[in-house]
Short mmCIF file of C-alpha atoms in Angstrom, two decimals:
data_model
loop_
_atom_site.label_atom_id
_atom_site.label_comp_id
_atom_site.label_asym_id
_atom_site.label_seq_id
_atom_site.Cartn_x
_atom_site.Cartn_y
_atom_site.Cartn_z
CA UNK A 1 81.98 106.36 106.50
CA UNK A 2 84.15 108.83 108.18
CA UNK A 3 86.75 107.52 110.74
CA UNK A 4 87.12 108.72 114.02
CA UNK A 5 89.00 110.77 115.58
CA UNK A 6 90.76 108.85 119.46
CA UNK A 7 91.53 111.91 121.66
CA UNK A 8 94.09 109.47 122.90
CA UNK A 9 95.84 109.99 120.20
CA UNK A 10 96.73 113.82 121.02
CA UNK A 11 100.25 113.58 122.19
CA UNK A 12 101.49 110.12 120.15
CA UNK A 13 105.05 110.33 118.91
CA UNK A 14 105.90 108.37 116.14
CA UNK A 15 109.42 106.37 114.90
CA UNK A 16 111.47 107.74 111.82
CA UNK A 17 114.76 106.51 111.74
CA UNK A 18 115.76 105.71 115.66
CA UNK A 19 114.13 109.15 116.48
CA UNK A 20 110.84 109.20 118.10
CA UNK A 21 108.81 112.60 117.73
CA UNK A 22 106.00 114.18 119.04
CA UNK A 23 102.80 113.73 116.30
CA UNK A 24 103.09 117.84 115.99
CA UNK A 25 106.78 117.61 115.21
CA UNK A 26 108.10 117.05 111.51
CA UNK A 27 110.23 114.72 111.18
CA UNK A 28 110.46 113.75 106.86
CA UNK A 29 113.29 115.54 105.14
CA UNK A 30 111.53 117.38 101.95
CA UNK A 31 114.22 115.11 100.05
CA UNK A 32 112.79 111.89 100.82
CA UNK A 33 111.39 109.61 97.99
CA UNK A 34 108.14 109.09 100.05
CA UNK A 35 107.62 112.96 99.37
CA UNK A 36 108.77 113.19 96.56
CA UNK A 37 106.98 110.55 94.32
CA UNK A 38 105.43 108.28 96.40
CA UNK A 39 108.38 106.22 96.29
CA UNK A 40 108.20 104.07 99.59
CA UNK A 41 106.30 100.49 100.21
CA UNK A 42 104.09 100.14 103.57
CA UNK A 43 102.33 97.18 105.60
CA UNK A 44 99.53 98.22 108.08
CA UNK A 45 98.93 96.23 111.46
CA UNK A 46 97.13 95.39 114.48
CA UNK A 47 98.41 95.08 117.73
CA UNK A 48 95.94 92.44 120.58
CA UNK A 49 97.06 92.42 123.92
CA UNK A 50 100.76 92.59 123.38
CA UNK A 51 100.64 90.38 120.01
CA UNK A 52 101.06 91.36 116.50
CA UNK A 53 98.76 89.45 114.13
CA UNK A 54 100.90 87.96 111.55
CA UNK A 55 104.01 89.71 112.13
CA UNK A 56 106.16 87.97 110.06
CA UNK A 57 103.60 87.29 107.19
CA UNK A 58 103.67 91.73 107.19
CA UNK A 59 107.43 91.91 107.31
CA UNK A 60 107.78 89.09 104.75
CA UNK A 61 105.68 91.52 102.29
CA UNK A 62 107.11 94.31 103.25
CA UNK A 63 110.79 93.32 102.40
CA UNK A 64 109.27 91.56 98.86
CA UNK A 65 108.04 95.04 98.16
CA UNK A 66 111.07 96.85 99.14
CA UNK A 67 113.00 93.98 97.05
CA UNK A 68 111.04 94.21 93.53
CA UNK A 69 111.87 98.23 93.69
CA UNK A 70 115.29 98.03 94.21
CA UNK A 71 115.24 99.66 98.12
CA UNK A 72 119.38 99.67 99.22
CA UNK A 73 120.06 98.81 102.92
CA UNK A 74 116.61 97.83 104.16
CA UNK A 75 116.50 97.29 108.03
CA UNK A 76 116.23 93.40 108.95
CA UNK A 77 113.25 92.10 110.43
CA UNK A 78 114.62 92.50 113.77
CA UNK A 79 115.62 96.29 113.68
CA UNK A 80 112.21 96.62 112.24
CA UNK A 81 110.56 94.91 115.18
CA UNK A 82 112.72 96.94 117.47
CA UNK A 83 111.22 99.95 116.33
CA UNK A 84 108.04 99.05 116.72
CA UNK A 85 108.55 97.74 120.08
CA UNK A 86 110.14 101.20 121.24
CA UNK A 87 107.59 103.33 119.50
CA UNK A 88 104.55 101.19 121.03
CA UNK A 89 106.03 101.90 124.53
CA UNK A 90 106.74 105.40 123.99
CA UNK A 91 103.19 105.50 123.65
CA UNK A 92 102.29 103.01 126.54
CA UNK A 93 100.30 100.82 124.09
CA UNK A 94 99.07 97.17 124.79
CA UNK A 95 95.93 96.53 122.87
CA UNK A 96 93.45 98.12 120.48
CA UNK A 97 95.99 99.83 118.43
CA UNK A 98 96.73 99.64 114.62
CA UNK A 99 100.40 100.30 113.13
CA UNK A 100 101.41 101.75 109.93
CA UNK A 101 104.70 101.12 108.85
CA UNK A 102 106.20 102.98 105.80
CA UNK A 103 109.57 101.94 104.51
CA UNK A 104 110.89 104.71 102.07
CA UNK A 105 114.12 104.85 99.56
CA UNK A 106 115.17 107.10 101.80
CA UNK A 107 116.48 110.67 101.28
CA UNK A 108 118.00 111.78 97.79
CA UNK A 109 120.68 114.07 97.28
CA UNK A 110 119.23 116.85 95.06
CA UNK A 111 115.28 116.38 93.95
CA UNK A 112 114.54 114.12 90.80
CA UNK A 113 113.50 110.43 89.85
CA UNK A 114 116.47 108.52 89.36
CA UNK A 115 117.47 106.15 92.16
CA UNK A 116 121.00 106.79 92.03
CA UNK A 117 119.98 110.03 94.04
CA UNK A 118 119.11 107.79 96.86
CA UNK A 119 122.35 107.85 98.62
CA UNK A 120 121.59 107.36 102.45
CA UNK A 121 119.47 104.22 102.39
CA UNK A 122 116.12 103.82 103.52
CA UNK A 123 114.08 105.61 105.93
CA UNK A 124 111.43 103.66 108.63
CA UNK A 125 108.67 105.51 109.87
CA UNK A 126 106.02 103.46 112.36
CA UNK A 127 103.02 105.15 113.49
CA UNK A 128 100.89 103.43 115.92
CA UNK A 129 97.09 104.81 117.28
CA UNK A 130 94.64 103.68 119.49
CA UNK A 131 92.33 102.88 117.10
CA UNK A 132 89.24 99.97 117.11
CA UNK A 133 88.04 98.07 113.79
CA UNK A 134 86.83 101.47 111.63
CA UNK A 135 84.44 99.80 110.15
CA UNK A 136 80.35 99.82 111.45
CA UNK A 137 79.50 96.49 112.18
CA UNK A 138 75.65 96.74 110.78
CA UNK A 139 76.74 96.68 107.54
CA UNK A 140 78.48 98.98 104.93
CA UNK A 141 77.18 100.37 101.98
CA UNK A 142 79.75 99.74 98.77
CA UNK A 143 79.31 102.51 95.53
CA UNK A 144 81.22 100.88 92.16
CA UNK A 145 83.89 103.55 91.24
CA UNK A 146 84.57 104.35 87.75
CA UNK A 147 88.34 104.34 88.77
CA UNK A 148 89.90 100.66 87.69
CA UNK A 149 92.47 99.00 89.72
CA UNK A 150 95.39 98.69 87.44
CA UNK A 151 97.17 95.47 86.48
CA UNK A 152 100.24 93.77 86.84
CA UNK A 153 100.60 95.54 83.20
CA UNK A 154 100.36 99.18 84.84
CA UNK A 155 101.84 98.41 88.60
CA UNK A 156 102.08 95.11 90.01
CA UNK A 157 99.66 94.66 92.81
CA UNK A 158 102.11 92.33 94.40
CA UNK A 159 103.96 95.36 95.80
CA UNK A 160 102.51 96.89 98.65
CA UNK A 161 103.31 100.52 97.30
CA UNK A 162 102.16 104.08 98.50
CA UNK A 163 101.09 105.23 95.35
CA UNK A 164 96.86 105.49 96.19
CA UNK A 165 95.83 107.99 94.27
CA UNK A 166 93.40 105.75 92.43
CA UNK A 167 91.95 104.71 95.93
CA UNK A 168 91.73 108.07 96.77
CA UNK A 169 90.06 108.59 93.82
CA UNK A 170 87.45 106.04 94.09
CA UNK A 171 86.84 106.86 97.68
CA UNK A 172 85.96 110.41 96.96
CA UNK A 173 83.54 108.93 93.98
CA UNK A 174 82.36 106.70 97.01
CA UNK A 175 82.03 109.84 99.10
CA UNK A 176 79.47 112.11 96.84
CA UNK A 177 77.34 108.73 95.90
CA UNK A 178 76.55 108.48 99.86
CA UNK A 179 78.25 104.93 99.96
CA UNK A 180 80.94 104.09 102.93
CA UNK A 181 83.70 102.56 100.55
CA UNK A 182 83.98 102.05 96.74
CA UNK A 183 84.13 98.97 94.81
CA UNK A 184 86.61 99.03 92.34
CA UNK A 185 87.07 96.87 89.22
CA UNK A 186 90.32 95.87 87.56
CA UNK A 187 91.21 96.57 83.57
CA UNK A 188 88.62 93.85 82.21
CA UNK A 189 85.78 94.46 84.37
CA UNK A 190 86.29 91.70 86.70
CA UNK A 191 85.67 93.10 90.55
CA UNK A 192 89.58 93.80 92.16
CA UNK A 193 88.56 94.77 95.78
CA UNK A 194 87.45 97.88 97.55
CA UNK A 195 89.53 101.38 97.67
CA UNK A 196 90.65 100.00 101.30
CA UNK A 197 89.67 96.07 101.74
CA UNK A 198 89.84 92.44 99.98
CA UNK A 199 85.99 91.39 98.94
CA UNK A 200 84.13 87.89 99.74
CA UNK A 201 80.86 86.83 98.34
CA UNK A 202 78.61 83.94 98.98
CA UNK A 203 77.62 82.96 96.37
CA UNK A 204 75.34 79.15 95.66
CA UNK A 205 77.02 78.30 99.01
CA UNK A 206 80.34 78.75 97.93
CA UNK A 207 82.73 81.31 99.05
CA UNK A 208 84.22 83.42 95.97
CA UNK A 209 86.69 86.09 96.36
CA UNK A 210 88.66 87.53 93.04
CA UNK A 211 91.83 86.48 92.43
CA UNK A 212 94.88 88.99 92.99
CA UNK A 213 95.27 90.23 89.47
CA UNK A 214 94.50 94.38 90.12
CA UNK A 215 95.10 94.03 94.02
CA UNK A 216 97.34 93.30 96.48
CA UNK A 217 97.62 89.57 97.88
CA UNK A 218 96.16 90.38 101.29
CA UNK A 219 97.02 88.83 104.93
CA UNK A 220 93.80 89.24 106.00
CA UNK A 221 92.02 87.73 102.78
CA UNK A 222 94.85 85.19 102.95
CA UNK A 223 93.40 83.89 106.69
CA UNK A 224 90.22 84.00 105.79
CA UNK A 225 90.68 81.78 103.12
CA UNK A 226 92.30 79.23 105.35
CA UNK A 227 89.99 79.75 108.46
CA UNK A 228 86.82 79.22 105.84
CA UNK A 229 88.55 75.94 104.81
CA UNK A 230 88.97 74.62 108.46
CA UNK A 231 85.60 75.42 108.92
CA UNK A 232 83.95 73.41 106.54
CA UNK A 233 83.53 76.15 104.30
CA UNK A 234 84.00 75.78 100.08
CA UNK A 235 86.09 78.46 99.03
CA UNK A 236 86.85 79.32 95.52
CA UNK A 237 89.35 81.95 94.26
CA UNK A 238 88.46 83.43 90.61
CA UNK A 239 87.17 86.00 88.34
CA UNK A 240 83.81 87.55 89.93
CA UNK A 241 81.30 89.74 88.27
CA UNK A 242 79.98 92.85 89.30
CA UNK A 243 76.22 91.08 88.71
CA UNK A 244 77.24 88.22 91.03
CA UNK A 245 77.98 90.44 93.87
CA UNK A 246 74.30 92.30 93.17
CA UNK A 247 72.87 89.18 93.80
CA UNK A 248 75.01 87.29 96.27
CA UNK A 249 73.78 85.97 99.77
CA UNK A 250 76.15 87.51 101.71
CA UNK A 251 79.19 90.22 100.40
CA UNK A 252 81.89 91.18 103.50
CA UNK A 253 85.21 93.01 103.09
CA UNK A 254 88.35 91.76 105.16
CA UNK A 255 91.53 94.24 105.82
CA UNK A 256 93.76 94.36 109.31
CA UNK A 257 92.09 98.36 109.49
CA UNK A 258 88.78 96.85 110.00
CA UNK A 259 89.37 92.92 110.40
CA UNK A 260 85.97 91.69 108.79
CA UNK A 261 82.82 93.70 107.95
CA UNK A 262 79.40 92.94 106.43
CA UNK A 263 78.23 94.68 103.41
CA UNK A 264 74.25 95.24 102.97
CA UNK A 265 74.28 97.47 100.17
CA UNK A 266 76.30 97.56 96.55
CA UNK A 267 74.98 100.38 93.64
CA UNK A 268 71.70 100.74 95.71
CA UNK A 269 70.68 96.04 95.62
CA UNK A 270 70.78 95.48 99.62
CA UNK A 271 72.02 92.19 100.40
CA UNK A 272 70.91 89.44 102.38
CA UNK A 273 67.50 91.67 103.93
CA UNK A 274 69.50 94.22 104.58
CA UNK A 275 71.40 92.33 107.37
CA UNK A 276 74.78 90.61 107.92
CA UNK A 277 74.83 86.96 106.91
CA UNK A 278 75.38 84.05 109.29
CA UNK A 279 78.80 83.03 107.42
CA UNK A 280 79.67 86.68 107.87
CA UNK A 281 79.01 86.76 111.41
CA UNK A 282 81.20 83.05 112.09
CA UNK A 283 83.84 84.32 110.24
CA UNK A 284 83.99 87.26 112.00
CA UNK A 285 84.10 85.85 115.50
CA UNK A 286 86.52 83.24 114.31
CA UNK A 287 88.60 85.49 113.04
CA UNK A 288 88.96 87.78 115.80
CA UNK A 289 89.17 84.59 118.43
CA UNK A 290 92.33 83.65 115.92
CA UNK A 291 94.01 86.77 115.69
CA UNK A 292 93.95 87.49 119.54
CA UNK A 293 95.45 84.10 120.52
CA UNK A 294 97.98 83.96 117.91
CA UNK A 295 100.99 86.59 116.77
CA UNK A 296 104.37 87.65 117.53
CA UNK A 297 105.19 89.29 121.37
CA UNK A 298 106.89 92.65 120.71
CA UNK A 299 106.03 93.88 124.35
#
């Protein structure tokens, strides 16, 4: 699964540090953390008709990230929005457009690890595209990756850092098997999530999806969970098995990139006929219905 490319996108400037550029333009110093070690935390969202899905539940992570590494003089909530706000006009964008925000250490005096270097605070970058749900809606074929999501032991999944080389990893794996996105396991075997998205499973007509121990506590997974409840769907959070996903009635993957998305395939077992499930399907449309006439004006 390949995304692709909006020719919208062409001209689309982008917000680092109260300076919009042009997409063409650099605009990250050499001697910030981000390039230099991956040093920066991140929240990616989705912008319907005006509205920002769970703005505050993003920012809330965002400044938990930045907290548990130490970030000095993080922008407040409100700058942040601000930012956004400019750079989505810049860009005269309403609807059907997904946001990546990156919050770095910031720039460092002379190249090296220690934080102390980091003498200028931190640096905001937003990026916002036109860009639909990337994910094809007949279903999605899943590989298992021989890269392991780490633990809280390695790198705490709790912060929502930039360091994806494992994901990269795993997608590539994904990649040469002829699968759209990899399933990934955590330290003990245990299924963690995709390279990109949360994982659900029906399984005996109970939802199942693993609990955060090798990935991060998702928004999307996190309103999924809820929405199931309310409609009058058993949910269960715990330790799933690679064999109960080959055999489940319905596997989907949830993620603001590509909201919710049916899985047919895993390792070559197709799912459900080879079709998206009817809980997939309900979910889905509730799910979008919820995150269109809720979230946080910022135009």
């Amino acid at each position: 699964m390949l995304q692709r490319y909006d020719a919208r996108n062409a001209d689309l400037r982008y917000w680092v540090n109260g300076v919009l550029r042009h997409r063409d333009e650099p605009g990250i110093s050499p001697f910030d953390s981000v390039v230099q070690g991956g040093d920066a935390v991140w929240e990616g969202l989705r912008l319907y008709q005006g509205r920002i899905f769970a703005l505050d539940a993003h920012l809330a992570r965002l400044r938990r990230s930045a907290a548990a590494l130490g970030f000095a003089d993080v922008p407040s909530d409100d700058e942040i929005t601000a930012a956004i706000t400019a750079t989505l006009r810049a860009n005269e964008m309403t609807d059907g457009v997904h946001l990546r925000l990156t919050l770095t250490r910031g720039v460092k005096v002379t190249s090296g690890m220690d934080p102390r270097l980091n003498q200028s605070g931190c640096t905001l970058i937003v990026l916002a595209e036109h860009k639909a749900p990337v994910y094809d809606t007949s279903g999605l074929k899943l590989a298992t990756s021989s890269v392991r999501r780490p633990g809280p032991d390695v790198l705490d999944p709790k912060i929502h850092h930039n360091n994806l080389i494992n994901s990269i990893l795993a997608k590539m794996e994904a990649t040469l098997a002829g699968a759209d996105d990899a399933l990934m396991l955590d330290g003990r075997g245990f299924v963690a999530e995709t390279n990109a998205t949360h994982l659900f499973a029906m399984i005996g007509g109970v939802l199942a999806t693993p609990r955060t121990v090798a990935c991060p506590e998702g928004i999307t997974r996190a309103t999924v969970l809820v929405l199931a409840a309310q409609a009058g769907i058993e949910v269960d959070v715990r330790d799933v098995s690679l064999a109960e996903m080959y055999s489940a009635d319905e596997v989907f993957c949830t993620g603001t990139m590509g909201e919710i998305a049916g899985v047919t395939e895993i390792d070559g077992r197709v799912l459900g006929g080879g079709r998206i499930g009817p809980v997939t399907k309900r979910l889905a449309e509730i799910y979008q219905a919820h995150a269109r006439s809720t979230g946080t004006p910022v135009l």
